[in-house]
XYZ file of C-alpha atoms in Angstrom:
752
model
C -13.859 17.417 -13.907
C -10.327 18.163 -12.643
C -7.613 21.112 -13.396
C -4.355 19.219 -14.644
C -0.690 20.040 -15.327
C 0.991 17.381 -17.220
C 4.450 18.909 -16.720
C 4.216 18.774 -12.905
C 2.409 15.138 -13.200
C -0.754 16.681 -11.690
C -3.831 14.985 -13.034
C -6.489 15.507 -10.145
C -5.981 19.207 -9.101
C -8.813 20.753 -7.580
C -11.094 23.187 -9.883
C -10.748 26.891 -9.290
C -13.976 28.506 -7.972
C -14.078 31.238 -10.770
C -13.944 28.489 -13.464
C -16.844 26.621 -11.877
C -18.950 29.747 -11.940
C -18.107 30.496 -15.607
C -18.802 26.899 -16.555
C -22.091 26.978 -14.708
C -23.263 30.135 -16.515
C -21.881 29.498 -20.124
C -21.454 25.655 -20.718
C -23.543 24.559 -23.680
C -22.185 20.903 -23.400
C -23.252 20.360 -19.886
C -27.073 19.860 -18.909
C -26.144 20.276 -15.152
C -23.190 21.054 -13.095
C -22.443 20.383 -9.403
C -19.694 21.056 -6.950
C -18.673 20.025 -3.580
C -16.044 20.680 -1.086
C -14.720 17.860 1.568
C -15.354 18.685 5.053
C -15.283 17.099 8.623
C -17.927 17.950 10.840
C -18.455 17.817 14.788
C -21.705 16.547 15.460
C -22.527 17.014 19.513
C -25.480 16.509 21.644
C -26.947 13.968 23.884
C -24.654 11.019 22.820
C -20.720 11.032 22.720
C -19.283 13.721 20.339
C -18.535 12.185 16.758
C -16.626 13.393 13.793
C -18.525 13.175 10.712
C -17.042 12.992 7.369
C -19.212 14.892 4.867
C -19.292 17.665 1.958
C -20.463 21.310 1.223
C -22.446 20.636 -1.803
C -24.039 22.862 -4.341
C -27.853 22.476 -4.539
C -27.375 21.351 -7.955
C -25.154 18.438 -7.109
C -28.084 15.839 -6.426
C -30.102 16.570 -9.346
C -26.674 16.266 -11.572
C -26.466 12.869 -9.972
C -30.093 12.008 -10.446
C -30.853 10.999 -7.021
C -33.640 12.184 -4.827
C -33.924 11.936 -0.800
C -35.730 9.097 0.759
C -37.462 11.423 3.212
C -37.717 15.448 3.035
C -35.838 17.408 0.289
C -32.398 18.377 -0.642
C -31.376 22.046 -0.852
C -32.840 25.149 -2.338
C -31.231 27.670 -4.406
C -31.561 30.379 -1.724
C -29.977 28.089 0.838
C -26.397 28.392 -1.019
C -26.650 32.322 -0.633
C -24.350 34.027 2.159
C -26.348 34.383 5.284
C -29.008 31.626 4.204
C -30.458 28.986 6.498
C -28.505 26.496 8.416
C -29.617 23.105 6.857
C -28.084 19.501 6.300
C -28.916 16.273 4.483
C -28.033 13.023 6.201
C -27.228 9.564 4.804
C -29.529 6.470 5.429
C -26.719 4.905 7.522
C -26.114 8.119 9.878
C -29.877 7.999 10.259
C -30.204 4.687 11.469
C -27.032 4.464 13.465
C -27.022 8.039 15.261
C -31.015 8.927 15.273
C -32.270 5.140 15.472
C -34.271 5.581 12.153
C -36.685 8.008 13.398
C -38.665 9.720 10.662
C -39.284 12.689 12.910
C -35.884 13.788 12.350
C -36.781 15.860 9.549
C -36.913 19.518 10.363
C -35.432 18.901 13.748
C -32.239 20.668 14.755
C -28.858 18.975 15.524
C -25.745 20.676 16.592
C -22.923 20.807 13.960
C -19.635 22.494 14.583
C -21.401 24.117 17.627
C -24.112 25.565 15.557
C -27.843 24.591 15.095
C -28.855 23.057 11.744
C -31.892 21.699 10.637
C -32.180 18.226 9.107
C -33.974 18.901 5.723
C -33.648 15.443 4.036
C -32.393 11.844 4.467
C -30.838 10.133 1.433
C -31.879 6.593 0.191
C -29.849 3.199 1.459
C -26.839 2.819 -0.391
C -26.152 6.483 -1.559
C -22.626 7.426 -0.976
C -21.014 10.343 -2.751
C -18.347 11.120 -3.116
C -16.316 8.241 -2.187
C -13.361 8.830 -0.037
C -10.235 10.301 -1.065
C -7.606 7.836 -1.319
C -6.072 8.645 2.124
C -9.255 8.248 4.031
C -10.540 4.924 2.234
C -9.185 2.766 4.909
C -12.219 3.744 7.214
C -15.521 1.365 7.425
C -18.748 1.974 6.051
C -20.443 3.717 8.914
C -17.504 6.306 8.909
C -17.836 7.229 5.269
C -19.483 10.147 3.645
C -22.756 10.622 6.062
C -23.637 14.294 5.801
C -23.926 17.240 3.216
C -24.370 20.819 3.786
C -25.053 23.697 1.372
C -21.956 25.236 -0.480
C -21.856 28.963 0.222
C -19.354 31.246 -1.647
C -18.698 34.320 0.316
C -17.828 37.578 -1.982
C -14.404 37.717 -0.937
C -13.974 34.101 -2.258
C -15.724 34.650 -5.701
C -13.295 37.436 -6.171
C -9.932 35.738 -5.176
C -10.650 32.381 -6.494
C -8.706 29.435 -5.289
C -8.432 25.742 -6.256
C -10.617 24.031 -3.902
C -13.538 22.475 -5.539
C -14.518 19.210 -6.866
C -17.066 19.210 -9.724
C -19.226 16.871 -11.472
C -21.581 17.479 -14.580
C -24.020 15.672 -16.899
C -23.603 15.641 -20.284
C -26.263 16.724 -22.877
C -27.579 13.845 -24.696
C -25.628 12.949 -27.820
C -22.543 14.715 -26.741
C -18.922 13.256 -25.747
C -16.439 13.950 -23.106
C -13.880 15.330 -25.724
C -16.552 18.097 -26.533
C -16.958 18.972 -22.897
C -13.354 19.257 -22.361
C -12.646 21.448 -25.108
C -15.318 23.849 -24.170
C -14.481 23.912 -20.691
C -10.737 24.512 -21.499
C -11.857 27.403 -23.643
C -14.187 28.858 -21.062
C -11.200 28.678 -18.649
C -9.171 30.376 -21.026
C -11.424 33.347 -21.199
C -10.825 33.979 -17.535
C -8.102 36.843 -16.776
C -5.504 35.078 -14.948
C -4.784 36.168 -11.326
C -2.209 34.963 -8.615
C 0.807 32.611 -9.748
C 2.091 32.207 -13.039
C 1.539 28.182 -12.385
C -2.200 29.008 -12.349
C -2.406 30.165 -15.958
C -0.925 26.606 -17.051
C -3.490 24.719 -15.449
C -5.644 22.650 -18.128
C -8.876 20.666 -17.703
C -9.219 17.072 -17.358
C -12.680 15.542 -17.916
C -13.488 11.746 -17.324
C -16.434 9.754 -16.691
C -17.707 9.378 -13.430
C -17.519 5.517 -13.457
C -13.847 5.998 -14.321
C -13.170 8.365 -11.695
C -14.755 6.166 -9.018
C -13.537 2.715 -10.114
C -10.439 3.528 -12.328
C -7.952 2.710 -9.674
C -9.267 -0.836 -9.055
C -11.011 -1.777 -12.363
C -8.211 -3.168 -14.203
C -7.247 -5.316 -10.833
C -10.645 -6.539 -10.850
C -10.505 -7.307 -14.820
C -7.070 -9.032 -14.176
C -8.830 -11.385 -11.678
C -11.908 -11.965 -13.730
C -9.344 -12.953 -16.508
C -7.767 -15.439 -13.803
C -11.340 -16.885 -12.948
C -11.754 -17.338 -16.814
C -8.486 -19.522 -16.958
C -9.583 -21.814 -13.973
C -12.864 -22.096 -15.763
C -11.363 -23.098 -19.166
C -8.880 -25.618 -17.239
C -12.265 -27.198 -15.462
C -14.013 -27.392 -18.752
C -10.766 -29.319 -20.440
C -10.633 -31.477 -17.303
C -14.374 -32.317 -17.448
C -14.199 -32.625 -21.330
C -11.439 -35.282 -20.750
C -13.676 -37.238 -18.200
C -16.414 -37.196 -20.700
C -14.397 -38.368 -23.547
C -13.308 -41.420 -21.693
C -16.878 -41.952 -20.570
C -18.121 -41.941 -24.071
C -15.592 -44.403 -25.260
C -17.006 -46.837 -22.611
C -20.461 -46.115 -24.084
C -19.430 -46.525 -27.679
C -21.437 -50.085 -27.955
C -24.544 -48.250 -26.334
C -24.514 -45.445 -28.951
C -23.818 -47.966 -31.738
C -27.052 -49.811 -30.871
C -29.146 -46.609 -30.595
C -27.747 -45.691 -34.088
C -28.694 -49.087 -35.319
C -32.282 -48.803 -34.126
C -32.691 -45.376 -35.921
C -31.484 -42.804 -33.687
C -29.906 -39.836 -35.599
C -26.627 -38.226 -35.000
C -28.303 -34.957 -34.079
C -30.503 -37.115 -31.366
C -27.296 -38.609 -30.162
C -25.548 -35.140 -29.855
C -28.727 -33.707 -28.151
C -28.746 -36.543 -25.505
C -24.824 -35.835 -24.612
C -25.243 -32.116 -24.452
C -28.337 -32.284 -22.312
C -26.255 -34.524 -20.038
C -23.316 -32.394 -19.956
C -25.567 -29.202 -19.457
C -27.051 -30.988 -16.639
C -23.934 -31.438 -15.190
C -22.841 -27.992 -15.544
C -25.970 -26.628 -13.841
C -25.431 -28.922 -10.744
C -21.818 -27.521 -10.774
C -23.111 -24.023 -10.969
C -25.665 -24.620 -8.009
C -22.973 -26.082 -5.960
C -20.555 -23.187 -6.789
C -23.408 -20.830 -5.928
C -23.725 -22.349 -2.653
C -19.917 -22.206 -1.857
C -20.234 -18.443 -3.153
C -22.798 -17.562 -0.758
C -20.876 -19.170 2.122
C -17.652 -17.641 1.285
C -18.981 -13.909 0.394
C -18.156 -12.707 4.085
C -14.668 -14.057 3.911
C -14.195 -12.307 0.416
C -15.271 -9.048 2.070
C -13.348 -9.485 5.148
C -9.974 -10.000 3.211
C -10.665 -7.266 0.386
C -9.364 -3.678 0.613
C -12.119 -1.347 1.902
C -11.429 1.147 -0.874
C -12.807 -1.097 -3.482
C -16.125 0.861 -4.312
C -19.387 -0.697 -2.822
C -17.219 -3.646 -1.225
C -19.758 -3.996 1.539
C -22.690 -4.469 -1.013
C -21.395 -7.725 -2.540
C -24.047 -10.165 -2.198
C -26.107 -12.937 -4.203
C -28.713 -11.192 -6.161
C -30.807 -11.650 -9.075
C -28.052 -10.554 -11.631
C -25.618 -12.941 -10.182
C -28.104 -15.916 -10.336
C -29.023 -15.218 -13.734
C -25.274 -14.997 -14.586
C -24.532 -18.324 -12.892
C -27.293 -19.911 -14.576
C -26.193 -18.638 -17.936
C -22.398 -19.486 -17.344
C -23.313 -22.941 -16.024
C -25.160 -23.667 -19.268
C -22.615 -22.464 -21.549
C -19.841 -24.406 -19.571
C -21.873 -27.528 -19.619
C -22.370 -27.069 -23.532
C -18.623 -26.235 -23.967
C -17.165 -29.531 -22.164
C -19.757 -31.588 -23.664
C -19.200 -30.566 -27.251
C -16.033 -32.734 -28.256
C -17.533 -36.178 -26.553
C -20.656 -35.631 -28.312
C -19.379 -35.058 -31.980
C -16.952 -37.845 -31.183
C -19.466 -40.555 -30.224
C -21.614 -39.561 -33.174
C -19.041 -39.997 -35.785
C -17.792 -43.433 -34.453
C -17.525 -46.611 -36.674
C -21.037 -48.470 -36.345
C -19.761 -51.790 -37.532
C -16.619 -51.869 -35.298
C -18.595 -50.672 -32.235
C -21.133 -53.515 -32.678
C -18.664 -56.411 -32.851
C -18.887 -58.249 -29.675
C -15.230 -59.455 -29.801
C -13.794 -56.175 -30.855
C -10.437 -55.621 -28.880
C -8.667 -52.297 -29.104
C -5.177 -52.004 -27.802
C -5.405 -48.129 -28.083
C -7.938 -45.428 -28.601
C -8.641 -43.784 -32.092
C -6.143 -41.349 -33.344
C -8.644 -38.794 -33.307
C -9.747 -39.343 -29.503
C -6.203 -39.290 -28.458
C -5.363 -36.205 -30.087
C -8.338 -34.357 -28.481
C -7.413 -35.891 -24.984
C -3.943 -34.679 -25.444
C -4.755 -31.252 -26.675
C -7.042 -30.692 -23.677
C -4.197 -31.854 -21.183
C -1.652 -29.410 -23.088
C -4.391 -26.542 -23.186
C -4.792 -27.158 -19.194
C -1.203 -27.295 -18.225
C -0.428 -24.076 -20.461
C -3.304 -21.996 -18.795
C -2.167 -23.425 -15.489
C 1.348 -22.202 -16.082
C 0.347 -19.063 -17.084
C -1.684 -18.472 -13.987
C 1.126 -19.909 -11.856
C 3.572 -17.503 -13.204
C 1.120 -14.355 -12.772
C 0.613 -15.609 -9.184
C 4.433 -16.098 -8.745
C 4.991 -12.650 -9.787
C 2.183 -11.075 -7.622
C 3.525 -12.896 -4.539
C 7.081 -11.944 -5.398
C 6.275 -8.328 -5.645
C 4.135 -8.078 -2.558
C 6.901 -9.789 -0.473
C 9.270 -7.154 -1.998
C 6.691 -4.212 -1.288
C 6.047 -5.494 2.454
C 9.869 -5.329 3.100
C 10.354 -1.995 2.061
C 11.515 0.571 4.693
C 8.744 3.049 5.283
C 11.088 5.124 7.331
C 9.226 4.717 10.655
C 8.931 2.120 13.443
C 5.231 1.016 13.316
C 5.416 -1.219 16.299
C 3.979 0.104 19.424
C 2.631 3.179 17.909
C -1.167 4.284 18.235
C -2.696 6.889 15.803
C -5.724 9.019 16.311
C -7.453 11.695 14.348
C -8.875 14.926 15.969
C -10.628 17.263 14.085
C -10.819 20.710 15.598
C -14.199 22.684 15.260
C -13.613 25.827 13.432
C -16.170 27.551 15.498
C -14.399 26.665 18.940
C -10.954 27.014 17.552
C -10.884 30.149 15.410
C -7.434 31.463 16.520
C -3.810 30.226 16.599
C -3.667 30.357 20.417
C -6.782 28.352 21.064
C -5.325 25.467 18.601
C -1.873 25.728 20.296
C -3.240 25.596 23.671
C -5.598 22.535 22.811
C -2.534 20.285 21.440
C -0.256 21.196 24.240
C -2.757 20.482 27.026
C -3.533 17.321 25.388
C -0.011 16.273 24.918
C 0.876 17.066 28.416
C -2.065 14.714 29.618
C -1.233 11.976 27.212
C 2.487 11.967 28.007
C 1.443 11.665 31.595
C -0.339 8.179 31.037
C 1.439 5.004 32.117
C 3.281 3.068 29.593
C 3.510 6.273 27.205
C 7.004 6.777 26.092
C 6.564 9.436 23.515
C 3.523 11.647 22.130
C 3.123 14.101 19.414
C 0.856 15.616 16.778
C 1.332 16.341 13.256
C -0.888 17.589 10.137
C -0.575 14.121 8.546
C 0.963 10.619 8.899
C 3.106 8.337 6.753
C 1.259 5.517 4.716
C -2.054 7.904 4.224
C -1.502 8.547 0.793
C -1.864 12.120 1.363
C 0.629 15.037 1.172
C 0.291 18.944 1.092
C 2.996 20.406 -1.104
C 4.563 23.910 -0.549
C 6.849 25.941 -2.864
C 10.128 27.189 -1.226
C 13.057 29.023 -1.976
C 16.643 29.027 -0.546
C 17.959 32.260 0.948
C 20.846 33.488 -1.415
C 19.882 31.421 -4.324
C 17.712 32.473 -7.319
C 14.862 29.983 -7.915
C 11.712 29.588 -9.579
C 9.049 28.547 -6.968
C 6.701 27.120 -9.608
C 9.330 24.611 -10.553
C 8.700 20.982 -9.304
C 12.107 20.814 -7.896
C 11.439 23.608 -5.470
C 8.321 21.949 -4.212
C 8.388 19.848 -1.159
C 5.633 18.180 1.232
C 4.876 20.348 3.989
C 4.045 19.115 7.747
C 3.282 20.622 10.851
C 4.369 18.563 13.827
C 5.143 19.243 17.548
C 8.004 18.206 19.691
C 8.609 14.282 20.107
C 6.681 13.532 16.939
C 9.816 12.089 15.452
C 10.434 9.913 18.535
C 6.975 8.726 18.518
C 7.197 7.422 15.135
C 10.702 6.123 15.344
C 11.943 8.576 12.574
C 15.671 9.182 12.945
C 17.145 12.772 13.515
C 20.310 12.274 11.545
C 21.411 15.941 12.053
C 20.786 18.774 14.194
C 18.002 18.951 16.962
C 14.338 18.011 17.429
C 11.681 20.573 17.949
C 10.969 21.565 21.647
C 8.126 23.416 23.591
C 10.540 26.406 23.214
C 9.768 26.439 19.342
C 6.796 28.899 20.177
C 5.256 31.382 17.968
C 7.389 33.873 19.574
C 10.462 32.108 18.898
C 12.832 32.230 15.857
C 11.263 30.374 12.821
C 12.775 27.045 12.389
C 12.270 23.971 10.167
C 13.320 20.239 9.939
C 14.036 18.801 6.310
C 14.346 15.322 5.299
C 17.361 13.666 3.862
C 16.174 13.615 0.261
C 15.681 17.433 0.418
C 19.209 17.915 2.034
C 20.763 15.702 -0.687
C 19.172 17.481 -3.355
C 20.299 20.995 -2.537
C 23.278 20.255 -0.388
C 24.961 17.356 -1.652
C 27.942 16.656 0.320
C 27.511 19.818 2.707
C 25.933 20.574 5.842
C 22.320 21.968 5.623
C 22.104 22.803 9.313
C 22.001 26.523 9.374
C 20.873 27.183 6.257
C 17.734 29.003 5.526
C 14.601 28.313 3.620
C 11.709 30.611 2.555
C 8.273 28.540 2.411
C 5.477 30.129 0.223
C 5.149 33.933 1.384
C 6.512 33.322 5.042
C 9.575 34.903 6.418
C 12.740 32.583 6.099
C 13.217 29.715 8.414
C 16.417 28.400 9.660
C 17.078 24.645 9.106
C 17.809 23.142 12.584
C 17.548 19.258 11.799
C 17.583 16.788 9.247
C 15.150 13.722 9.617
C 15.139 10.459 7.910
C 13.174 9.850 4.757
C 9.778 8.537 5.256
C 6.974 7.492 2.689
C 3.785 9.494 2.904
C 2.177 8.556 -0.265
C 2.671 4.629 -0.557
C 5.418 1.981 0.104
C 5.777 1.881 -3.496
C 6.472 5.535 -4.008
C 9.814 6.920 -3.416
C 10.149 9.293 -0.327
C 9.602 12.857 -1.775
C 11.294 16.073 -0.342
C 9.602 17.180 2.758
C 9.733 20.054 5.189
C 8.228 19.977 8.816
C 7.306 23.167 10.575
C 6.758 23.365 14.493
C 2.948 23.371 14.639
C 3.027 26.138 17.455
C 4.687 28.472 14.753
C 2.166 27.558 11.891
C -1.193 26.152 13.566
C -3.015 26.759 10.226
C -4.807 23.095 10.051
C -7.719 22.099 12.515
C -7.224 18.406 11.578
C -4.574 16.885 13.632
C -3.020 13.457 13.901
C -1.996 12.093 17.453
C 0.562 9.576 17.609
C 1.654 7.807 20.890
C 4.515 5.332 21.174
C 4.298 2.747 24.013
C 6.246 -0.363 24.881
C 3.024 -2.489 25.358
C 0.313 -3.188 23.021
C -0.883 0.250 21.560
C -4.610 -0.936 21.177
C -4.914 -0.873 24.995
C -4.352 2.837 25.039
C -7.323 3.688 22.935
C -9.817 4.216 25.547
C -7.490 6.155 27.738
C -6.729 8.578 24.652
C -10.313 9.363 24.169
C -11.037 9.868 27.906
C -8.010 12.424 27.690
C -9.368 14.265 24.696
C -12.730 14.413 26.356
C -11.115 15.899 29.303
C -9.717 18.670 27.539
C -12.947 19.332 25.467
C -16.001 17.365 26.236
C -17.306 17.921 22.791
C -14.358 17.033 20.794
C -14.593 13.660 19.071
C -11.881 11.303 18.222
C -11.816 9.287 15.065
C -9.736 6.670 13.063
C -8.171 5.254 16.325
C -5.692 2.780 14.734
C -2.227 1.426 15.193
C 0.478 2.223 12.917
C 0.644 -1.417 11.794
C -2.887 -1.224 10.655
C -1.901 1.768 8.511
C 0.900 -0.299 7.185
C -1.505 -3.187 6.420
C -4.051 -0.881 4.782
C -1.129 0.835 2.446
C -0.351 -2.858 1.097
C -4.106 -4.110 1.062
C -4.627 -4.014 -2.646
C -1.372 -6.083 -3.621
C -2.082 -8.457 -0.490
C -5.585 -9.127 -2.125
C -4.558 -9.401 -5.361
C -1.794 -11.795 -4.382
C -4.125 -14.090 -2.556
C -6.634 -14.269 -4.950
C -4.244 -14.901 -7.881
C -2.303 -17.520 -5.611
C -5.575 -19.367 -4.873
C -6.502 -19.567 -8.487
C -3.031 -20.684 -9.497
C -3.157 -23.494 -6.822
C -6.447 -24.483 -8.213
C -5.322 -24.363 -11.653
C -2.428 -26.636 -10.972
C -4.461 -29.134 -8.921
C -6.902 -29.214 -12.023
C -4.209 -29.567 -14.426
C -2.617 -32.196 -12.615
C -5.771 -34.231 -11.945
C -6.495 -33.871 -15.691
C -2.798 -35.284 -16.673
C -3.463 -38.250 -14.063
C -6.803 -38.981 -15.419
C -5.230 -39.237 -19.180
C -2.321 -41.256 -17.992
C -4.492 -43.534 -15.960
C -7.152 -44.064 -18.728
C -4.234 -44.596 -21.316
C -2.628 -47.311 -19.273
C -5.942 -49.087 -19.047
C -6.367 -48.798 -22.823
C -3.143 -50.095 -23.538
C -3.163 -52.848 -21.057
C -3.247 -55.493 -23.865
C -0.504 -53.603 -25.660
C 1.852 -53.446 -22.572
C 1.031 -57.288 -22.064
C 2.322 -58.201 -25.591
C 5.524 -55.923 -25.075
C 6.159 -57.717 -21.841
C 5.520 -61.066 -23.352
C 8.080 -60.342 -26.088
C 10.724 -59.345 -23.586
C 10.120 -55.596 -22.311
C 11.284 -54.938 -18.966
C 9.612 -52.706 -16.496
C 11.847 -49.645 -17.054
C 10.971 -50.096 -20.601
C 7.146 -49.790 -19.713
C 7.994 -47.143 -17.276
C 9.884 -44.911 -19.912
C 7.046 -45.554 -22.273
C 4.319 -44.165 -20.015
C 6.567 -41.366 -18.383
C 7.526 -40.428 -22.130
C 3.951 -39.894 -22.946
C 3.050 -37.828 -19.725
C 6.044 -35.698 -19.517
C 5.993 -35.151 -23.123
C 2.423 -33.544 -22.855
C 3.769 -31.547 -19.817
C 6.857 -30.152 -21.821
C 4.673 -29.223 -24.709
C 2.276 -27.402 -22.427
C 4.959 -25.665 -20.556
C 6.503 -24.567 -23.930
C 3.027 -23.099 -24.871
C 2.464 -21.594 -21.526
C 5.754 -19.944 -21.359
C 5.086 -18.142 -24.821
C 1.473 -17.293 -23.418
C 2.999 -16.291 -20.098
C 5.626 -13.611 -22.057
C 2.668 -12.013 -23.563
C -0.300 -12.020 -21.095
C 1.896 -11.282 -18.017
C 2.668 -7.880 -19.316
C -0.614 -6.522 -18.436
C 0.685 -7.212 -14.735
C 3.309 -4.433 -15.031
C 1.181 -1.796 -13.395
C 0.762 -4.198 -10.372
C 4.350 -5.199 -9.738
C 6.852 -3.825 -7.401
C 10.733 -4.142 -8.182
C 9.655 -7.294 -10.262
C 9.906 -7.684 -13.999
C 6.815 -8.989 -15.814
C 9.358 -11.499 -17.589
C 11.369 -12.355 -14.546
C 13.523 -15.170 -15.549
C 13.700 -16.791 -11.986
C 10.176 -16.783 -11.887
C 9.646 -18.348 -15.288
C 11.939 -20.939 -14.351
C 11.017 -21.924 -10.949
C 7.289 -22.110 -11.899
C 7.947 -24.237 -14.971
C 10.289 -26.551 -12.850
C 7.679 -26.941 -10.280
C 4.838 -27.646 -12.732
C 7.209 -30.215 -14.270
C 8.004 -31.970 -11.035
C 4.253 -32.005 -10.097
C 3.384 -33.489 -13.353
C 5.911 -36.141 -12.877
C 4.132 -37.137 -9.566
C 0.969 -37.133 -11.207
C 2.127 -39.638 -13.648
C 3.833 -41.990 -10.891
C 0.697 -43.935 -9.983
C -0.316 -44.737 -13.608
C 3.450 -45.833 -14.098
C 3.350 -48.118 -11.081
C 0.124 -49.505 -12.628
C 1.622 -50.197 -15.856
C 4.746 -51.745 -14.549
C 2.555 -54.191 -12.416
C 0.591 -55.493 -15.532
C 0.649 -59.380 -15.588
C 1.513 -60.430 -19.127
C -0.866 -63.640 -19.048
C -3.661 -61.366 -17.618
C -3.003 -58.719 -20.123
C -3.108 -60.979 -23.352
C -6.460 -61.831 -22.101
C -7.713 -58.237 -21.479
C -10.837 -57.443 -23.110
């Protein structure tokens, strides 16, 4: 469940504590209800300090999800009360990696955020909940949600409320999501509003957990599954054509069988058995190729596809492969089986029977299969062309930063060690002094967040001297805490004014730097330097600089208005992002950065040490993955379609050898024969292209949500792909054309 405000475009806004408590006490549609809150723990002890991503959760969360620990227990109701025991539950992965899989860990004490906590449970393998928020999903499996602690509401928090909870529930049997949403909205409406007017306009959005987890990737995977289906259909058409040609060569064999008493059904059964055997053999080979290619698939796939590391060949995959192999075998064997069983028995038994061409029905089937192959291949190629063009444009988007030579690292300060502002500021200053003193370091700075990570904290603001509604979307902007040299480290240009300096301390006048979007929106054609902003409930700040626009959400999201505040003047966050610029390879600085952090505080872990180039790659991981796979499917479809066209044309030339000999004996020249064969091959291709274009205009519309600055009906892509397909089809026809032109009339007239 989420709070939502359609007017502001909020679809996943955190739940208010008061709403959760009201729902838990009065809901009649929910069987169980659980809440959680993201948190980053600092694990210290004998080994190197480590940052652990986890959650504070209500004791009811695990029962709501229907999971039990592998060892030990989960939380008791009394452990969510203020002053209760300090206990935690750890994941199976953390138990294996950090504690060596020791079953004696239960009831042992570990140090989290400087406090002793007792491990009371170990979750089973594969359990991970919740999945990472979007901005954190670029991390590997061993760094994902690995620890859970009891969620404790302090009395002041219950009274004040606040939007900071994520909530899941289990519906009672027979009820639907709409019923739960109606009830929860009604219960929320009974709560007397407190705080801002915006809070009262928050609605409730209820979705299934499966949709919440896989909603972002489900449509993309279904699109790729459709592409796989197209390739399978093309392969079926191809093999069906080959079996038609093979069955034509066995006409006499089947005629003799029928003459000896075999029924049509017996012949059909024999051919379908043969084709099913081919299908199973092909499926077995495909299974072996899939087994060999799984590691490569996982390696190129985006990390934030849910459960991507668990992709494997299991019993379900084996059963699916067997069923699909049998269905495929029967599918491409149907046409040859029914064709052979309906042949003319007397004609087939004539020893001297000579056919210049195949029967009209056989030709129609073969031609229909070729046209189908070409049409399906064209649809896939157009889809692949659109995706590749979209990815190329996305990758060329200016992110607003210079990613080359920049190393980033996450530092989450312990709330128990760094309770006050002075401690946080002192840590950041000492660390930056040490980092800047390292050889090869040009600039270093810290920030509350980084571009391209998909996250942004927004704050309302007002302009001194102007009346404005702080709840208006236009009066909200991204809010970031940064140190001096942050903009230089990331290569963000300062367009006007000055950068922050060490003199912008807590005691200094309050200042702010805004980005170009905000400056253009509120001071078009004017100088914003010297104007004053009031951010949230803070005293006004003077604008001292205008920085270039950066894309914090994603490359395909336009830069939003942003405000940058000196970290020393507002050290509200404990999660910092360190950025370091170097003229050399940034990865070489990783060890030195870790050492300097430990030199400042030996219990301070460093996480997510990555280059900004890696962040850039992660931000386009999904479109790159889709483009690669769809491109491979399109290329495979093209090869299959052209092989099918070549096979049909070669078989047609063989069938018409006697006819071609007669034509040449009557005076036809080589160019006439060439025109005859090319006309047939290109005619089939053009018909397939026309049908494929019609299909593409309809089906590629499903790609709209995946395209960036490219229309789903882009004329250039449609034209280029169609011409490419026609050209390759022409090449596929050349060898059969040469064979036809080389026919000797005397040999052809005796051709049997």
